[in-house]
Every structure is written in C-alpha cells, then in structure tokens.
Coordinates of C-alpha atoms and ligand atoms in Angstrom, one line a residue:
Chain M
M280 CA 25.6 -36.0 20.4
A281 CA 24.0 -34.2 17.5
Q282 CA 23.3 -30.5 17.8
I283 CA 19.6 -30.7 17.4
E284 CA 18.0 -33.8 19.0
V285 CA 14.2 -34.3 18.5
R286 CA 12.9 -37.4 20.3
D287 CA 9.4 -38.9 19.9
L288 CA 8.0 -35.4 19.6
Q289 CA 4.3 -34.8 19.9
I290 CA 2.7 -31.4 19.4
T291 CA -1.0 -30.7 20.0
Y292 CA -3.1 -27.6 19.5
D293 CA -6.2 -26.4 21.3
T294 CA -9.2 -26.4 19.0
P295 CA -11.6 -24.0 20.6
K296 CA -14.6 -25.2 18.5
T297 CA -14.7 -28.8 19.5
G298 CA -12.8 -28.4 22.7
E299 CA -10.5 -31.4 21.9
R300 CA -6.8 -31.2 21.2
F301 CA -5.7 -31.6 17.7
T302 CA -2.5 -33.6 17.1
A303 CA -0.4 -31.8 14.6
V304 CA 2.9 -33.8 14.9
E305 CA 3.4 -37.2 16.4
G306 CA 6.3 -39.6 16.9
V307 CA 8.9 -37.3 15.2
T308 CA 12.5 -38.3 15.9
L309 CA 15.3 -36.4 14.2
S310 CA 19.0 -35.6 14.8
V311 CA 20.8 -32.8 13.1
E312 CA 24.6 -32.5 13.3
A313 CA 26.3 -29.2 13.8
G314 CA 26.9 -27.5 10.5
E315 CA 24.4 -29.7 8.7
F316 CA 21.8 -28.3 6.3
V317 CA 18.5 -30.2 6.6
T318 CA 15.4 -29.3 4.6
I319 CA 11.8 -30.4 5.4
V320 CA 9.3 -31.0 2.7
G321 CA 5.7 -32.3 2.7
A322 CA 2.2 -31.5 1.7
S323 CA 0.7 -28.4 3.3
G324 CA -0.7 -29.0 6.7
C325 CA 1.6 -31.9 7.5
G326 CA 3.2 -30.1 10.4
K327 CA 6.4 -28.7 8.9
S328 CA 6.0 -25.2 10.5
T329 CA 4.8 -26.8 13.7
L330 CA 8.0 -28.8 14.0
L331 CA 10.2 -25.9 13.1
L332 CA 8.4 -23.5 15.6
A333 CA 8.7 -26.2 18.3
V334 CA 12.5 -26.3 17.8
A335 CA 12.5 -22.5 17.9
G336 CA 10.7 -22.7 21.3
L337 CA 7.7 -20.8 20.0
V338 CA 5.2 -23.7 20.3
P339 CA 5.0 -25.8 23.5
V340 CA 5.9 -29.4 23.3
S341 CA 3.2 -31.8 24.5
G342 CA 5.2 -35.1 24.3
G343 CA 8.8 -36.2 23.7
T344 CA 11.8 -33.8 23.9
I345 CA 13.7 -31.3 21.9
A346 CA 17.3 -30.5 22.9
I347 CA 20.0 -28.2 21.4
D348 CA 23.5 -29.2 22.4
G349 CA 22.0 -31.4 25.1
R350 CA 19.9 -28.6 26.7
T351 CA 16.1 -29.1 26.6
V352 CA 14.2 -26.4 24.6
T353 CA 11.5 -24.7 26.6
A354 CA 11.6 -21.2 25.1
P355 CA 13.4 -19.2 22.4
G356 CA 17.1 -18.7 23.0
P357 CA 20.1 -17.0 21.6
D358 CA 21.4 -20.3 20.2
R359 CA 18.6 -20.2 17.6
A360 CA 17.3 -17.6 15.2
V361 CA 14.3 -17.9 12.9
V362 CA 13.9 -16.5 9.4
F363 CA 10.2 -16.0 8.8
Q364 CA 8.3 -15.0 5.7
E365 CA 8.6 -11.3 4.7
A366 CA 5.7 -10.0 6.7
S367 CA 7.7 -10.4 9.9
L368 CA 9.8 -7.3 9.5
L369 CA 8.8 -4.3 11.6
P370 CA 7.3 -2.0 9.0
W371 CA 8.1 1.2 10.9
R372 CA 11.8 0.4 11.2
S373 CA 14.5 0.9 8.6
V374 CA 16.6 -2.0 7.3
L375 CA 19.2 -1.1 9.9
G376 CA 16.6 -0.8 12.6
N377 CA 15.2 -4.2 11.8
V378 CA 18.6 -6.0 11.8
K379 CA 19.4 -4.3 15.1
F380 CA 16.1 -5.5 16.6
G381 CA 17.4 -9.0 17.5
L382 CA 20.6 -7.5 19.0
E383 CA 18.5 -5.1 21.1
M384 CA 16.4 -8.0 22.4
Q385 CA 19.5 -10.0 23.3
R386 CA 21.0 -7.0 25.0
W387 CA 24.1 -6.5 22.9
T388 CA 25.9 -3.4 23.9
R389 CA 24.8 -0.3 22.1
D390 CA 28.1 0.4 20.4
D391 CA 28.3 -3.1 18.9
R392 CA 24.8 -3.1 17.5
T393 CA 25.1 -0.7 14.6
E394 CA 28.5 -2.0 13.5
R395 CA 27.4 -5.6 13.7
A396 CA 24.1 -4.9 12.0
M397 CA 25.8 -3.1 9.1
R398 CA 28.2 -6.0 8.7
F399 CA 25.4 -8.4 8.0
I400 CA 23.5 -5.9 5.9
R401 CA 26.6 -5.6 3.7
M402 CA 26.8 -9.4 3.6
V403 CA 23.4 -9.7 2.1
G404 CA 24.2 -7.0 -0.4
L405 CA 22.0 -4.2 1.0
A406 CA 24.6 -1.7 2.1
N407 CA 23.0 1.0 0.1
F408 CA 19.5 0.4 1.5
A409 CA 20.2 0.5 5.2
D410 CA 17.9 3.5 5.6
Y411 CA 15.1 2.1 3.5
H412 CA 11.9 0.9 5.1
P413 CA 10.5 -2.6 4.3
H414 CA 7.7 -1.2 2.1
Q415 CA 10.3 0.4 -0.1
L416 CA 12.0 -2.9 -0.8
S417 CA 11.2 -5.8 -3.1
G418 CA 10.2 -9.2 -1.7
G419 CA 13.7 -10.6 -2.3
M420 CA 15.3 -7.7 -0.6
R421 CA 13.0 -8.1 2.4
Q422 CA 14.1 -11.7 2.8
R423 CA 17.7 -10.6 2.7
V424 CA 16.9 -8.3 5.6
N425 CA 15.2 -11.2 7.4
I426 CA 18.3 -13.4 6.9
A427 CA 20.6 -10.6 8.1
R428 CA 18.5 -10.1 11.2
A429 CA 18.7 -13.8 12.0
L430 CA 22.5 -14.1 11.4
A431 CA 23.3 -10.9 13.3
V432 CA 22.5 -12.4 16.7
D433 CA 25.1 -15.1 15.9
P434 CA 22.9 -18.2 16.5
K435 CA 24.2 -21.7 16.2
V436 CA 21.1 -22.9 14.5
L437 CA 19.2 -21.1 11.7
L438 CA 15.6 -22.0 11.4
M439 CA 13.8 -21.1 8.2
D440 CA 10.1 -21.5 7.5
E441 CA 9.5 -21.2 3.7
P442 CA 11.6 -18.0 3.7
F443 CA 11.4 -17.8 -0.1
G444 CA 7.8 -19.1 -0.4
A445 CA 6.4 -15.7 -1.5
L446 CA 9.1 -15.0 -4.1
D447 CA 9.0 -15.6 -7.8
A448 CA 10.9 -18.6 -9.2
Q449 CA 13.9 -16.7 -10.5
T450 CA 14.4 -14.6 -7.3
R451 CA 14.0 -17.8 -5.3
E452 CA 16.8 -19.5 -7.1
V453 CA 19.1 -16.6 -6.7
M454 CA 18.3 -16.4 -3.0
G455 CA 18.9 -20.1 -2.5
D456 CA 22.3 -19.7 -4.2
E457 CA 23.2 -16.8 -1.9
L458 CA 21.9 -18.6 1.2
L459 CA 24.2 -21.5 0.5
T460 CA 27.2 -19.2 0.0
I461 CA 26.5 -17.5 3.3
W462 CA 25.8 -20.8 5.1
E463 CA 29.1 -22.3 3.8
R464 CA 31.0 -19.3 5.2
E465 CA 29.1 -18.9 8.5
K466 CA 29.0 -22.6 9.4
K467 CA 25.5 -22.6 10.9
T468 CA 23.3 -25.6 11.4
A469 CA 20.3 -25.0 9.2
L470 CA 16.7 -26.4 9.3
F471 CA 14.8 -25.2 6.3
V472 CA 11.1 -25.8 5.5
T473 CA 9.9 -25.6 1.9
H474 CA 7.3 -27.1 -0.3
D475 CA 9.5 -26.7 -3.4
I476 CA 11.2 -30.1 -4.1
D477 CA 14.1 -28.7 -6.2
E478 CA 14.8 -26.1 -3.5
A479 CA 14.7 -28.9 -0.8
I480 CA 17.3 -31.0 -2.7
F481 CA 19.5 -28.2 -3.9
L482 CA 20.1 -26.8 -0.4
A483 CA 20.2 -30.0 1.7
D484 CA 22.6 -32.5 3.1
R485 CA 19.5 -34.4 4.1
V486 CA 15.8 -34.0 3.1
V487 CA 13.2 -34.8 5.7
V488 CA 9.9 -35.9 4.0
M489 CA 6.8 -35.4 6.2
G490 CA 3.3 -36.9 5.8
R491 CA -0.1 -36.0 7.2
N492 CA -2.7 -37.1 9.8
P493 CA -1.0 -36.7 12.1
G494 CA 2.3 -35.1 10.9
H495 CA 5.1 -37.6 10.9
I496 CA 8.4 -38.3 9.2
K497 CA 8.0 -40.6 6.1
E498 CA 11.6 -40.7 5.0
I499 CA 14.9 -39.0 5.6
M500 CA 16.8 -38.8 2.3
R501 CA 20.6 -38.1 2.1
V502 CA 21.6 -35.9 -0.8
D503 CA 25.1 -36.8 -2.0
I504 CA 25.8 -33.9 -4.3
P505 CA 29.2 -32.4 -3.6
R506 CA 29.5 -28.7 -2.5
P507 CA 29.8 -26.0 -3.6
R508 CA 26.8 -26.6 -5.7
H509 CA 25.8 -24.8 -8.9
E510 CA 22.6 -24.5 -10.7
D511 CA 23.7 -27.0 -13.4
V512 CA 23.3 -29.9 -10.9
L513 CA 19.6 -29.4 -11.3
D514 CA 19.8 -31.2 -14.7
S515 CA 22.0 -34.0 -13.5
D516 CA 20.8 -37.6 -13.4
L517 CA 21.6 -37.8 -9.7
F518 CA 19.4 -34.8 -9.0
N519 CA 16.6 -36.2 -11.2
G520 CA 16.7 -39.4 -9.1
Y521 CA 16.2 -37.5 -5.9
R522 CA 13.4 -35.4 -7.5
K523 CA 11.5 -38.5 -8.6
R524 CA 11.7 -40.0 -5.2
L525 CA 10.3 -36.9 -3.5
R526 CA 7.6 -36.5 -6.1
A527 CA 6.4 -40.1 -5.5
H528 CA 6.0 -39.3 -1.8
L529 CA 4.1 -36.1 -2.4
A530 CA 1.9 -37.8 -5.1
E531 CA 1.0 -40.4 -2.5
D532 CA 0.0 -37.7 0.0
M533 CA -2.1 -35.9 -2.6
A534 CA -3.9 -39.2 -3.4
S535 CA -4.6 -40.0 0.2
M536 CA -5.9 -36.5 0.6
H537 CA -8.4 -37.0 -2.2
L538 CA -9.5 -40.2 -0.6
V539 CA -10.1 -38.5 2.7
E540 CA -12.0 -35.7 1.0
G541 CA -14.0 -38.2 -1.1
A542 CA -15.0 -40.1 2.1
Q543 CA -16.1 -37.0 3.8
A544 CA -18.2 -35.9 0.8
Chain F
M23 CA 3.9 12.8 -8.8
I24 CA 0.4 11.8 -9.7
A25 CA -0.6 11.8 -6.1
A26 CA 0.7 15.4 -5.7
L27 CA -1.2 16.4 -8.8
A28 CA -4.4 14.7 -7.5
K29 CA -3.9 16.5 -4.2
R30 CA -3.6 19.9 -5.9
Q31 CA -6.6 19.2 -8.0
A32 CA -8.6 18.3 -4.9
L33 CA -7.5 21.5 -3.3
I34 CA -8.5 23.6 -6.3
L35 CA -11.9 21.9 -6.5
G36 CA -12.5 22.3 -2.8
T37 CA -11.6 26.0 -3.0
L38 CA -13.8 26.5 -6.0
S39 CA -16.8 24.9 -4.4
M40 CA -16.3 27.0 -1.2
V41 CA -16.2 30.2 -3.3
G42 CA -19.2 28.9 -5.2
I43 CA -21.2 28.5 -2.0
L44 CA -20.2 31.9 -0.8
G45 CA -21.2 33.4 -4.2
L46 CA -24.5 31.6 -4.1
W47 CA -25.2 32.7 -0.5
Q48 CA -24.5 36.3 -1.4
A49 CA -26.5 36.1 -4.7
V50 CA -29.7 34.5 -3.3
V51 CA -29.8 37.2 -0.5
D52 CA -29.0 40.1 -2.8
L53 CA -31.6 39.0 -5.3
G54 CA -34.2 38.8 -2.6
F55 CA -34.9 35.1 -2.7
I56 CA -34.0 34.7 1.0
D57 CA -34.5 37.2 3.8
P58 CA -31.1 38.2 5.2
F59 CA -32.7 37.9 8.6
F60 CA -32.3 34.1 8.4
V61 CA -28.8 33.8 6.9
S62 CA -27.3 37.2 6.7
R63 CA -24.9 37.5 3.8
P64 CA -21.2 37.0 3.3
S65 CA -20.3 40.7 2.7
A66 CA -22.1 41.7 5.9
V67 CA -20.6 38.9 7.9
W68 CA -17.1 39.9 6.7
N69 CA -17.7 43.6 7.7
E70 CA -19.1 42.5 11.1
F71 CA -16.1 40.2 11.6
L72 CA -13.7 43.2 11.0
A73 CA -15.7 45.3 13.4
Q74 CA -15.7 42.6 16.1
W75 CA -12.0 42.1 15.5
R76 CA -11.2 45.7 16.1
R77 CA -13.1 45.7 19.3
G78 CA -11.0 42.7 20.4
N79 CA -14.1 40.5 21.0
I80 CA -13.0 37.8 18.5
L81 CA -9.7 37.2 20.3
I82 CA -11.4 37.1 23.7
H83 CA -13.9 34.5 22.6
V84 CA -11.5 32.4 20.5
S85 CA -9.0 32.2 23.3
E86 CA -11.7 31.3 25.8
T87 CA -12.9 28.4 23.6
L88 CA -9.4 27.3 22.8
R89 CA -8.4 27.2 26.4
S90 CA -11.4 24.9 27.3
F91 CA -10.6 22.9 24.2
A92 CA -7.0 22.4 25.1
L93 CA -7.8 21.4 28.6
A94 CA -10.4 18.9 27.5
L95 CA -8.3 17.5 24.7
G96 CA -5.3 17.2 27.0
L97 CA -7.3 15.3 29.6
A98 CA -9.0 13.1 27.1
T99 CA -5.7 12.3 25.4
T100 CA -4.0 11.4 28.7
V101 CA -6.9 9.4 30.1
G102 CA -7.9 7.9 26.7
I103 CA -4.5 6.7 25.7
G104 CA -3.6 5.6 29.2
L105 CA -6.7 3.5 29.7
G106 CA -6.6 2.3 26.1
L107 CA -3.1 1.0 26.5
L108 CA -4.0 -0.8 29.7
A109 CA -7.2 -2.2 28.3
G110 CA -5.5 -3.3 25.1
W111 CA -2.8 -5.1 27.0
F112 CA -4.7 -6.5 29.9
R113 CA -7.9 -8.3 29.0
D114 CA -9.3 -7.9 32.6
V115 CA -9.0 -4.1 32.4
E116 CA -10.9 -4.2 29.1
S117 CA -13.7 -6.2 30.6
A118 CA -13.8 -3.9 33.6
L119 CA -14.1 -0.9 31.4
D120 CA -16.5 -2.4 28.9
P121 CA -19.8 -1.4 30.6
F122 CA -18.7 2.3 30.7
V123 CA -17.9 2.2 27.0
W124 CA -21.3 0.8 26.1
F125 CA -22.9 3.3 28.4
K126 CA -21.0 6.1 26.6
Y127 CA -21.9 4.8 23.2
S128 CA -25.6 4.5 24.0
A129 CA -26.3 7.5 26.3
P130 CA -26.0 11.1 24.9
T131 CA -23.2 12.8 26.9
I132 CA -25.0 16.1 26.9
A133 CA -27.9 14.6 28.9
F134 CA -25.5 14.7 31.9
Y135 CA -25.1 18.4 31.6
P136 CA -27.4 19.3 34.6
L137 CA -25.4 16.7 36.7
F138 CA -22.2 18.4 35.9
I139 CA -23.6 21.8 36.7
A140 CA -24.5 20.4 40.1
W141 CA -21.1 18.9 40.7
L142 CA -18.8 21.4 39.1
G143 CA -20.8 24.6 38.9
Y144 CA -21.6 26.9 36.0
G145 CA -18.7 27.7 33.6
T146 CA -15.3 26.3 32.5
P147 CA -15.1 23.1 34.7
T148 CA -18.4 21.9 33.3
I149 CA -17.6 22.8 29.8
V150 CA -14.2 21.0 30.0
A151 CA -15.9 18.0 31.5
I152 CA -18.5 17.7 28.7
A153 CA -15.9 18.2 26.0
F154 CA -13.6 15.7 27.7
L155 CA -16.3 13.1 27.6
F156 CA -17.0 13.9 23.9
A157 CA -13.4 13.4 23.0
L158 CA -12.6 10.5 25.2
T159 CA -14.4 7.6 23.4
P160 CA -12.6 7.7 20.0
I161 CA -9.2 8.2 21.6
Y162 CA -9.7 5.3 24.0
A163 CA -11.3 3.0 21.4
N164 CA -8.6 3.5 18.8
T165 CA -5.8 3.0 21.3
L166 CA -7.4 -0.1 22.6
S167 CA -7.9 -1.6 19.2
G168 CA -4.4 -0.7 18.1
I169 CA -2.7 -2.5 21.0
K170 CA -5.2 -5.4 21.0
N171 CA -4.8 -6.1 17.3
V172 CA -1.1 -6.1 17.3
D173 CA 0.2 -8.1 14.3
R174 CA 0.7 -11.7 15.4
D175 CA 3.5 -12.3 12.9
L176 CA 5.5 -9.5 14.4
V177 CA 4.9 -10.7 17.9
R178 CA 6.1 -14.2 17.0
A179 CA 9.2 -12.8 15.3
A180 CA 10.0 -10.7 18.3
R181 CA 9.5 -13.6 20.6
S182 CA 11.9 -15.7 18.5
F183 CA 14.6 -13.2 19.3
G184 CA 13.8 -13.5 23.0
A185 CA 11.5 -10.5 23.4
R186 CA 9.8 -10.4 26.8
P187 CA 6.2 -9.1 27.2
Y188 CA 7.7 -5.7 28.2
D189 CA 9.7 -5.6 24.9
I190 CA 6.7 -6.7 22.9
F191 CA 4.6 -3.9 24.4
F192 CA 7.1 -1.1 23.8
M193 CA 8.9 -2.3 20.7
V194 CA 6.0 -3.9 18.7
A195 CA 2.5 -3.2 20.0
L196 CA 3.0 0.5 20.8
P197 CA 4.9 1.7 17.7
G198 CA 2.5 -0.4 15.6
S199 CA -0.4 1.4 17.1
V200 CA 0.8 5.0 16.6
P201 CA -1.1 5.5 13.3
I202 CA -4.4 4.3 14.7
I203 CA -3.9 6.3 17.9
V204 CA -3.3 9.4 15.9
A205 CA -6.4 8.7 13.9
G206 CA -8.3 8.5 17.2
L207 CA -6.8 11.9 18.2
R208 CA -8.0 13.4 15.0
L209 CA -11.5 12.3 15.8
G210 CA -11.1 13.4 19.3
V211 CA -10.0 16.9 18.2
G212 CA -13.2 17.4 16.3
R213 CA -15.3 16.1 19.1
A214 CA -13.6 18.1 21.8
L215 CA -14.3 21.3 19.8
T216 CA -17.9 20.3 19.4
G217 CA -18.2 19.5 23.1
V218 CA -16.8 22.9 24.1
V219 CA -19.1 24.8 21.7
V220 CA -22.2 22.8 22.7
A221 CA -21.5 23.2 26.4
E222 CA -20.8 26.9 25.9
L223 CA -24.2 27.3 24.2
F224 CA -25.8 26.0 27.3
G225 CA -24.1 28.2 29.8
A226 CA -20.9 30.3 29.8
N227 CA -19.8 33.8 30.1
A228 CA -17.5 33.9 27.1
G229 CA -16.4 31.7 24.2
L230 CA -17.6 31.0 20.6
G231 CA -20.5 28.8 21.6
Y232 CA -21.6 31.5 24.1
S233 CA -21.4 34.2 21.5
I234 CA -23.4 32.2 19.0
G235 CA -26.1 31.6 21.6
Y236 CA -26.0 35.2 22.8
F237 CA -26.5 36.8 19.4
A238 CA -29.1 34.2 18.4
Q239 CA -31.2 35.2 21.3
L240 CA -30.9 38.9 20.3
L241 CA -31.8 37.8 16.8
Q242 CA -28.6 39.4 15.4
T243 CA -28.0 37.0 12.6
T244 CA -25.0 38.6 11.1
R245 CA -23.1 38.6 14.4
M246 CA -24.1 35.1 15.1
M247 CA -22.9 34.0 11.7
V248 CA -19.5 35.6 12.4
Y249 CA -19.0 33.2 15.3
I250 CA -20.4 30.2 13.5
V251 CA -18.0 30.7 10.6
I252 CA -15.1 31.0 13.1
V253 CA -16.1 27.7 14.7
I254 CA -16.1 26.1 11.3
I255 CA -12.7 27.5 10.3
L256 CA -11.2 26.5 13.6
G257 CA -12.5 23.0 13.3
V258 CA -11.1 22.7 9.8
I259 CA -7.7 24.0 10.8
L260 CA -7.4 21.7 13.8
T261 CA -8.5 18.6 12.0
Q262 CA -6.2 19.3 9.1
L263 CA -3.3 19.7 11.4
L264 CA -4.0 16.2 12.8
S265 CA -4.5 14.8 9.3
F266 CA -1.1 16.1 8.4
I267 CA 0.5 14.4 11.5
E268 CA -1.5 11.3 10.7
A269 CA -0.2 11.1 7.2
R270 CA 3.4 11.4 8.5
T271 CA 3.1 8.6 11.1
D272 CA 1.1 6.5 8.7
A273 CA 3.6 6.4 5.8
W274 CA 4.8 2.8 6.4
R275 CA 1.2 1.5 6.8
V276 CA -0.3 3.1 3.7
S277 CA 2.5 1.9 1.5
A278 CA 2.6 -1.5 3.0
A279 CA -1.0 -2.1 2.2
K280 CA -0.5 -1.4 -1.5
Ligands
ADP145 N1 -2.0 -22.4 16.1 C1 -2.7 -23.5 15.7 N2 -3.8 -23.8 16.2 C2 -4.5 -24.9 15.8 N3 -4.1 -25.7 14.8 C3 -3.0 -25.4 14.2 C4 -2.2 -24.2 14.5 N4 -1.1 -24.2 13.7 C5 -1.2 -25.2 12.9 N5 -2.3 -25.9 13.1 C6 -2.7 -27.2 12.4 O1 -1.7 -28.1 12.5 C7 -1.5 -28.7 11.3 C8 -0.1 -28.5 10.8 O2 0.1 -27.2 10.5 P1 1.5 -26.6 10.0 O3 2.6 -27.0 10.9 O4 1.3 -25.1 9.8 O5 1.6 -27.3 8.6 P2 2.6 -27.0 7.4 O6 3.6 -25.9 7.8 O7 3.2 -28.3 7.0 O8 1.7 -26.5 6.3 C9 -2.5 -28.2 10.3 O9 -3.6 -29.1 10.3 C10 -2.9 -26.9 11.0 O10 -4.3 -26.6 10.7
MG146 MG1 3.8 -23.9 7.1

C-alpha cells in the first residue's frame, strides 16, 4: 500500500452568500509512495491548496477517503507537517522559538526541543540567526525557518503549499535546490503545490496536473530525470518535452477560463 | 538612525512650542492684554506651586488622586482584560455583553454619578467607580478585538502541528494580542485619570480635581492653575510611560507591517 492514499475525494465549502455548498475538488484519486516527491500544478482556483490541506487534515473531507499508511485522516497528526507561505511564522517568536513551536505542540520533552530545533536551524543554514525575529529576515530565510519547523517534528510526509511562491525567481531556484538536497537526505514523502511549471518538473518524481470546475486531476506525469539533479537539466530536451506538455494543459485551462468569462459577460 | 534623529527633532520642536506657549501666556498677561484674574500667569503659578509644595498640600492631593487612579485602573484592567479575553474567544459571551457595550458607548458615564452616590456614598468608592467605568471600555474593546481578530494563517499553521484550542488561545491569540491590549491600556490610563479628576470635581475631600474645584469656587485662579497644570503633567507622564511599553511590545508588529 502506498503511503498516501487518496480515493475518490470530494471537498465542498460552505458559501454563506448563496447557502449552497461549493464543490472545490471532486473525484480525485492519487497514491503517493513512501519517499516519493510529487508536485501539483494547475491554474489558480483549481483546488491545489484544498487537496493539500485535506491531506493535512485541516479541511474536512465530504466524500471519498484519505489515508496515511492505511490510517484514515480526520485531523492533523504528527505523521504530517505543512510548510506554508512565509506569513505563517509567529512574528513575536525568534527563529529558534518558531522552530520549537511544533515540538511544543507535539509535547516533545523540554530538554530535546532546543537541541533538536537548533539541529534543523543549522541544516537550513540559519545557525547565526537563531535569535532573529521573522521581520528581521528576508523572504528566503523565512521559508528556511518554515521548512526547519516542519522537519523538526520528524513527519513522514511533508506537505508544501507554494512555499516559494512569494520569492523572487533566483531565490526560488536556490531554495528548490536546497529543498531537494534536504529531501534526499531526510527521506521524506513530499507533496508540493506550485504554479511554476519548471519548479514542478525539477523537484518531482511525478507531476499531478489539476483542472478546474470542479477541481480534478487531468494527468499524472512521471518525470524520468535521474537524481541528484542540477540546474543544467533545465535546458535538456527531456525537460523541454515535459515543459511543453504541462504548458499545453495550462493553456487549455486558460482558454476554457476565457470562454466561461465570455459566456458570463 | 534616521528614526532616532526624527524622534529627537520631534522632542525639540515639542519643547520649543511648550516654551513658546508659556512665554506667550506670560507676555499677554504682563502686557495687559488679558486680565490675570482669568488665566493667572506662569511666574505666579510657579511661585504658588512652590508655596503649596512647602506646605505639603501638593503631595497630599497628588497621592489622593493617584490612589483612586490606581484602584480604578487596576479594576478596569482586571475586568476589561478578563471579559475581553472571554468575549473574544467565546462568541456567546460577546453577544451577552454587547448590549452593555452599546449602552456604555451611547450614555455618558458621568450621568450615573448621583446613582453611585446613592449606592456607594460620597467619596473614594464613587470616584473609583466612575473612573473604572471611564477606563473599562477601551481596555475591554481592544482585548476583545485582539483575540477575535487572531491571524487565521497563524491559527491554521498552529493547528497543522496539532495545536488544541487551549494551545491556540495561549500560544497564538494571546501573544498576538499583546500590542493591541497595551494600546487599550494606554487609552484606559488617560481615561481613568480623567474619570478620577471629573468625579473629584463633583464631590471629594481631597485630590487634584477637588482642589481645582475648590479654588475655582474661591476665585483663586493662580492656585487653581497650579492643580490644572499638575493634572496635565501627570497625564502626560502616565500616557508616555504606556507609550514606551507599547513601543516595546509592538516591535515585531510595526516592522512586520513595513
Ligand atoms: N475556505 C473556503 N471557503 C469557500 N471556498 C473556498 C475556500 N477555500 C477555497 N475555496 C474555493 O475553492 C476553490 C479552490 O481553491 P484552492 O484550493 O485555494 O485553489 P488553488 O490553491 O488551486 O488556487 C476556489 O474556487 C476557491 O475560491
Ligand atoms: Mg492555493
């Protein structure tokens, strides 16, 4: 059995205005093996975050099932950790305090916390910034803290929702590189949402392409680029092929979006 | 660096304008434009201050007012923060308290003065009660809004690590609300002092408000001015103290907003 098993998932949201329930994700089935790196791409609003948050146990499931190692997900658990965008760090806590937060929540013994937090702060290269507060750090550094905070609780599955979405292109590439290095060493299962096609391919064993209305999986594309990967693969023919395939999907989505908007106008 | 410079400049300008006002006050009276009966004059006020000080009157009245102020502020802080935390966390408590809040916003507190006299008698208890009601609203309202408007992103992140409601309250909502609660306290300090002085004007046996009213009735403008100036200086000192604390607790928020 795969580590993450999503079967025929449906997620609906309350819409207070109309009183009806809005279907954000429907009929999604996906298996992720232990140690696999799976990225999710798709136009904005196609339910990428919803799917990820459902796996995290932060959004209730309205149909189908999600299971981690055979256990049905009903709430967040120590087997999963989420890396959010930068704004999710506690602004009044230092880097060390933030990385310790997850350990405190999961009731790690007091003596272990600082030592363990420092280990992961060193891993993401912030040893000299442990006493800094988030507002004193750059966007890239804040995301390192977010990654350290998630890794510190020793999850089996790392869930990431556009963690580098707010960073500039160059920082983003560096962070992607480092994330791969860490992932290869830590052997975590990774589910990573992005809207950046290159990032999706570069990181992934498989890329899940999602479409809209309601959110569903259009294709799951295997990426056969050997690891460890370096930035020069971005220029290879193989990579270009993947890139074209994903672009075609997204172009299709954009076109259908215009049609819908045209019809409404 | 620039901020420090700007701060110093603000201080210098503020001091200059204060000195300017004092100079103008002295000048218009000395030159005979305004009868000193209405406003006295700075030099006379200063001399009277020294005289009152030597007789020990200033200390008696300041400590009387400060005592009522401390009692009222302490009560308002305890009740305001306590109720604010409950109402911010439990929607039902907020709904239950809402009518009182509206009532307090729309009805002038001082109108209840006679009622308090009837209940609590003439003197300190009534003064403290009035000042307590003056100070309560901003402390309660700020605490409530701090807890209620807790950052959704932070709550979600905390929940993802398994935080229970108890953890979210103490680890996320409460620390995130400290700056706005302290801002509420700063407003409460100013209002508590106002409340004490106003209530003392109406009826007391000692205190700054009492002294202002007493000398006003005797038409002794200079003496009255001494106590008015003391009230102003006390208000500035207390509010500045809270602003200082506020700036310290607010550091992460101010910089994060940039
Ligand atoms: N909390 C929510 N309440 C109501 N609708 C929501 C909520 N979160 C997301 N949605 C809707 O669900 C759809 C999918 O959203 P989301 O999963 O955030 O998409 P993506 O991450 O792919 O941009 C969107 O139409 C969005 O408006
Ligand atoms: Mg999203």
